Amino acid sequence: MLLASLNPAAVAGGADLSDAVTIGDTALSRSDLVGAATSVAERVGGASRVAILATPSVTTVLAVTGCLIAGVPFVPVPADVGAAERTHILTDSGAQAWLGELPADTGGLQHVPVRLHARSWHRYVEPDSDAPAYIMYTSGTTGAPKGVQTSRRAVAADIDALAAAWQWTPEDTLVHGLPLFHVHGLVLGLLGSLRIGNRFVHTGKPTPDGYAQAAEKSGGTLFFGVPTVWSRVVSDAAAATALRSARLLVSGSAALPVPVFDRLVSLTGHAPVERYGSTESLITLSTLVDGDRRPGWVGLPLDGVQTRLVDDGGAPVPHDGETIGHLHVRGPMLFDGYLNREAATAEVLGDDGWYRTGDVAVIDDGGMHRIVGRESVDLIKTGGHRVGAGEIETALLGHPGVDEVAVVGVPDDDLGQRIVAYVVGDTDPDSLIQFVAEQLSVHKRPREVRLVGELPRNAMGKVLKKELAQWD
């Protein structure tokens, strides 16, 4: 059973929990979840797909849970998505209705409400494990967003592998304030909690104060955040100190700057666990709760996962911690393909089961992985050298005058690509160039440093480097 903690027989037999899910001032018990979500299932049963406006709300929780009970694939739609992108998602997915909350523009779809106090105790047969659980759309940074089809089997396999890596148990209380339309917040946070049976607390927004209050009031033991969240937490010493009572801090969705990692250790007493994944693969790599947690490294393959690192010609590259290669992964949590995009699927997912991630990485002789970045924007070929943007960004973040940084390669007639660093901070650009040259090989120094007020980011805090590279 995918949502193992919501087994109706077990809940009826006394395995209830009065605050299984808490969002804001509303708490739902397991019996509340089973009864209300089954009522949702009765209203959507038989639909091919439904769209859910994925706000951080109890309505969203019940809508998602009801779809999983009924075996109806759902399409989580970001609440702040633009009209054109929302229209594309609805049209491409073939969603038949909005379930739960409504956006300002419904796109002409009918509305199926979620009634918070409705209850049904109908028993549904568990859907086939290979059936799609949801269709989640990519961010669209490389074209129109693509619908990623993920099976129930893949979700279960990933959560179980993470439970082993993080010693995640029903005794935990998981806290986060991340969006419920991405893997981190929705699949790991909500579905993970409903499968494992731990308490789930959503703070509405991922603020330092919200996390601190959850630690104190809810006894939070497991906290999820993206680097932007952890950067804000360490800027609030009181909030960070409140997290000392936690068991584990998890960071993902982008690289955690080393200074933020170090500051978390200093203020909270916890070295954060970093992990790696994508909408297509879910999480495939992670540092372990009882293993080496090294700043800048995302760990080892999870149970059932294989990785390989190859050069441009497909030949293996050495696992020496230095040589950059294209990262491919294989495991039971991979997606089943892009909806309506056979050609796009074939480009990244081979018949042999290997998923070409589009990321470049290095692996050391112990099997630890470090993600250099995206092939398209983070692998810079300059003067005959292959340079990872992440290494330069890490060096620059060690300078006291740098708050944020993004490094890109821009076309250059002489070098092929010229290394340019966009820096949020207050310091002399020439001194930053020299600073990098003193720490790394000279050819890795930025040829240009541009001071900016802020970096363009998406909803998960990832820097939009393709947009940045077009800045003049």
Coordinates of N, CA and C in Angstrom, one line a residue, residues 227-316:
P227 N 18.7 25.5 -0.2 CA 19.7 26.3 0.3 C 19.3 27.7 0.7
T228 N 18.3 28.3 -0.1 CA 17.9 29.7 0.3 C 17.3 29.7 1.7
V229 N 16.5 28.6 2.0 CA 15.9 28.5 3.4 C 17.0 28.4 4.4
W230 N 18.0 27.6 4.2 CA 19.1 27.4 5.2 C 19.9 28.6 5.3
S231 N 20.1 29.4 4.2 CA 20.8 30.6 4.3 C 20.1 31.6 5.2
R232 N 18.8 31.7 5.1 CA 18.0 32.6 5.9 C 18.0 32.1 7.4
V233 N 18.0 30.8 7.6 CA 18.0 30.3 9.0 C 19.3 30.7 9.7
V234 N 20.4 30.5 9.0 CA 21.7 30.8 9.7 C 21.9 32.3 9.8
S235 N 21.1 33.1 9.1 CA 21.2 34.5 9.4 C 20.4 35.0 10.6
D236 N 19.6 34.0 11.1 CA 18.8 34.3 12.3 C 19.3 33.3 13.4
A237 N 20.3 33.8 14.2 CA 20.9 32.9 15.2 C 20.0 32.3 16.2
A238 N 18.9 33.0 16.6 CA 18.0 32.5 17.6 C 17.2 31.3 16.9
A239 N 16.7 31.5 15.7 CA 16.0 30.5 15.0 C 16.9 29.3 14.8
A240 N 18.1 29.5 14.4 CA 19.0 28.4 14.1 C 19.2 27.6 15.4
T241 N 19.4 28.3 16.5 CA 19.7 27.6 17.7 C 18.5 26.7 18.2
A242 N 17.3 27.2 17.8 CA 16.1 26.4 18.2 C 16.1 25.0 17.5
L243 N 16.9 24.9 16.4 CA 16.9 23.6 15.7 C 17.9 22.6 16.3
R244 N 18.6 23.0 17.4 CA 19.5 22.0 18.0 C 18.8 20.8 18.5
S245 N 17.5 20.9 18.8 CA 16.7 19.7 19.3 C 16.3 18.8 18.2
A246 N 16.6 19.2 16.9 CA 16.2 18.3 15.8 C 17.1 17.1 15.7
R247 N 16.7 16.1 14.9 CA 17.5 14.9 14.7 C 18.3 15.1 13.4
L248 N 17.7 15.7 12.4 CA 18.3 15.7 11.1 C 17.8 16.9 10.3
L249 N 18.8 17.6 9.6 CA 18.4 18.7 8.7 C 18.8 18.2 7.3
V250 N 17.9 18.4 6.4 CA 18.1 17.9 5.0 C 18.1 19.1 4.0
S251 N 19.0 19.1 3.1 CA 19.1 20.2 2.1 C 19.1 19.6 0.7
G252 N 18.4 20.2 -0.2 CA 18.4 19.7 -1.6 C 17.8 20.7 -2.5
S253 N 17.6 20.3 -3.8 CA 17.1 21.1 -4.9 C 18.1 22.0 -5.5
A254 N 19.2 22.2 -4.8 CA 20.3 23.0 -5.4 C 21.5 22.8 -4.4
A255 N 22.7 23.2 -4.9 CA 23.9 23.0 -4.0 C 23.9 23.9 -2.8
L256 N 24.2 23.4 -1.7 CA 24.3 24.1 -0.4 C 25.6 24.8 -0.3
P257 N 25.7 26.1 -0.3 CA 27.0 26.8 -0.2 C 27.8 26.3 1.1
V258 N 29.1 26.1 0.9 CA 29.9 25.6 2.0 C 29.8 26.5 3.2
P259 N 29.8 27.8 3.1 CA 29.7 28.7 4.3 C 28.4 28.5 5.0
V260 N 27.3 28.2 4.3 CA 26.0 28.0 5.0 C 26.1 26.6 5.7
F261 N 26.6 25.6 5.0 CA 26.8 24.3 5.7 C 27.6 24.5 7.0
D262 N 28.7 25.2 7.0 CA 29.5 25.4 8.2 C 28.8 26.1 9.2
R263 N 28.0 27.1 8.8 CA 27.3 27.9 9.8 C 26.2 27.1 10.5
L264 N 25.5 26.2 9.7 CA 24.5 25.3 10.3 C 25.2 24.4 11.3
V265 N 26.3 23.9 11.0 CA 27.0 23.1 12.0 C 27.3 23.9 13.3
S266 N 27.8 25.1 13.1 CA 28.1 25.9 14.3 C 26.9 26.3 15.1
L267 N 25.8 26.7 14.5 CA 24.6 27.2 15.2 C 23.7 26.1 15.7
T268 N 23.5 25.0 14.9 CA 22.5 24.0 15.2 C 23.2 22.7 15.8
G269 N 24.5 22.6 15.6 CA 25.1 21.3 16.0 C 24.9 20.2 15.1
H270 N 24.3 20.5 13.9 CA 24.0 19.4 12.9 C 24.7 19.7 11.6
A271 N 25.4 18.7 11.1 CA 25.9 18.8 9.7 C 24.7 18.3 8.8
P272 N 24.3 19.1 7.9 CA 23.1 18.8 7.2 C 23.4 17.6 6.2
V273 N 22.3 16.8 6.0 CA 22.4 15.8 5.0 C 22.0 16.5 3.6
E274 N 22.9 16.2 2.6 CA 22.6 16.7 1.3 C 22.2 15.5 0.4
R275 N 21.3 15.8 -0.5 CA 20.8 14.7 -1.4 C 20.7 15.3 -2.8
Y276 N 20.6 14.4 -3.8 CA 20.5 14.8 -5.2 C 19.4 14.0 -5.9
G277 N 18.6 14.7 -6.8 CA 17.6 14.1 -7.6 C 17.0 15.1 -8.5
S278 N 15.9 14.7 -9.1 CA 15.2 15.5 -10.1 C 13.8 15.1 -10.2
T279 N 13.0 15.9 -10.9 CA 11.6 15.5 -11.1 C 11.5 14.1 -11.8
E280 N 12.4 13.8 -12.7 CA 12.4 12.6 -13.4 C 12.9 11.4 -12.6
S281 N 13.8 11.6 -11.8 CA 14.5 10.5 -11.1 C 14.1 10.3 -9.6
L282 N 13.4 11.3 -9.1 CA 13.2 11.4 -7.6 C 14.6 11.5 -7.0
I283 N 14.8 11.0 -5.8 CA 16.1 11.2 -5.2 C 16.9 9.9 -5.4
T284 N 18.1 10.0 -5.9 CA 19.0 8.9 -6.2 C 20.2 8.9 -5.4
L285 N 20.7 10.0 -4.8 CA 21.9 10.1 -4.1 C 21.7 10.8 -2.8
S286 N 22.4 10.4 -1.7 CA 22.3 11.1 -0.5 C 23.4 10.8 0.4
T287 N 23.8 11.8 1.2 CA 24.7 11.4 2.3 C 23.9 10.7 3.4
L288 N 24.5 9.9 4.2 CA 23.8 9.0 5.2 C 23.8 9.6 6.6
V289 N 22.8 9.2 7.3 CA 22.6 9.7 8.7 C 23.8 9.3 9.5
D290 N 24.4 8.1 9.2 CA 25.5 7.6 10.0 C 26.8 7.6 9.2
G291 N 26.8 8.4 8.1 CA 28.0 8.4 7.2 C 28.7 9.8 7.1
D292 N 29.6 9.9 6.2 CA 30.3 11.1 6.0 C 29.4 12.2 5.4
R293 N 29.3 13.3 6.0 CA 28.6 14.5 5.5 C 29.6 15.6 5.2
R294 N 29.9 15.6 3.9 CA 31.0 16.5 3.4 C 30.4 17.7 2.7
P295 N 30.8 18.9 3.1 CA 30.2 20.1 2.4 C 30.5 20.0 0.9
G296 N 29.4 20.2 0.1 CA 29.5 20.2 -1.3 C 29.4 18.9 -2.0
W297 N 29.2 17.8 -1.2 CA 29.1 16.5 -1.8 C 27.7 15.9 -1.4
V298 N 27.0 15.2 -2.4 CA 25.7 14.8 -2.2 C 25.6 13.3 -1.9
G299 N 26.7 12.7 -1.7 CA 26.6 11.3 -1.1 C 26.7 10.2 -2.1
L300 N 26.1 9.1 -1.6 CA 26.2 7.8 -2.3 C 24.9 7.4 -2.9
P301 N 24.9 6.4 -3.9 CA 23.7 5.9 -4.4 C 22.8 5.3 -3.3
L302 N 21.5 5.6 -3.4 CA 20.6 4.9 -2.5 C 20.4 3.5 -2.8
D303 N 19.8 2.7 -1.9 CA 19.5 1.3 -2.2 C 18.8 1.1 -3.5
G304 N 19.4 0.2 -4.3 CA 18.8 -0.1 -5.6 C 19.2 0.8 -6.8
V305 N 20.1 1.9 -6.5 CA 20.5 2.8 -7.5 C 21.9 2.5 -8.0
Q306 N 22.1 2.7 -9.3 CA 23.4 2.6 -9.9 C 23.7 3.9 -10.6
T307 N 24.9 4.3 -10.6 CA 25.3 5.5 -11.3 C 26.5 5.2 -12.2
R308 N 26.7 6.0 -13.2 CA 27.9 6.0 -14.1 C 28.2 7.4 -14.5
L309 N 29.5 7.6 -14.7 CA 30.1 8.9 -15.1 C 30.8 8.6 -16.4
V310 N 30.4 9.4 -17.5 CA 31.1 9.1 -18.8 C 31.5 10.5 -19.4
D311 N 32.4 10.3 -20.4 CA 32.9 11.5 -21.1 C 32.0 11.8 -22.3
D312 N 32.4 12.8 -23.1 CA 31.5 13.1 -24.2 C 31.3 12.0 -25.2
G313 N 32.2 11.1 -25.3 CA 32.1 9.9 -26.2 C 31.4 8.7 -25.6
G314 N 31.0 8.8 -24.3 CA 30.4 7.7 -23.6 C 31.3 6.8 -22.9
A315 N 32.6 7.1 -22.8 CA 33.6 6.2 -22.1 C 33.6 6.6 -20.7
P316 N 33.8 5.6 -19.8 CA 33.9 5.9 -18.3 C 35.0 6.9 -18.0

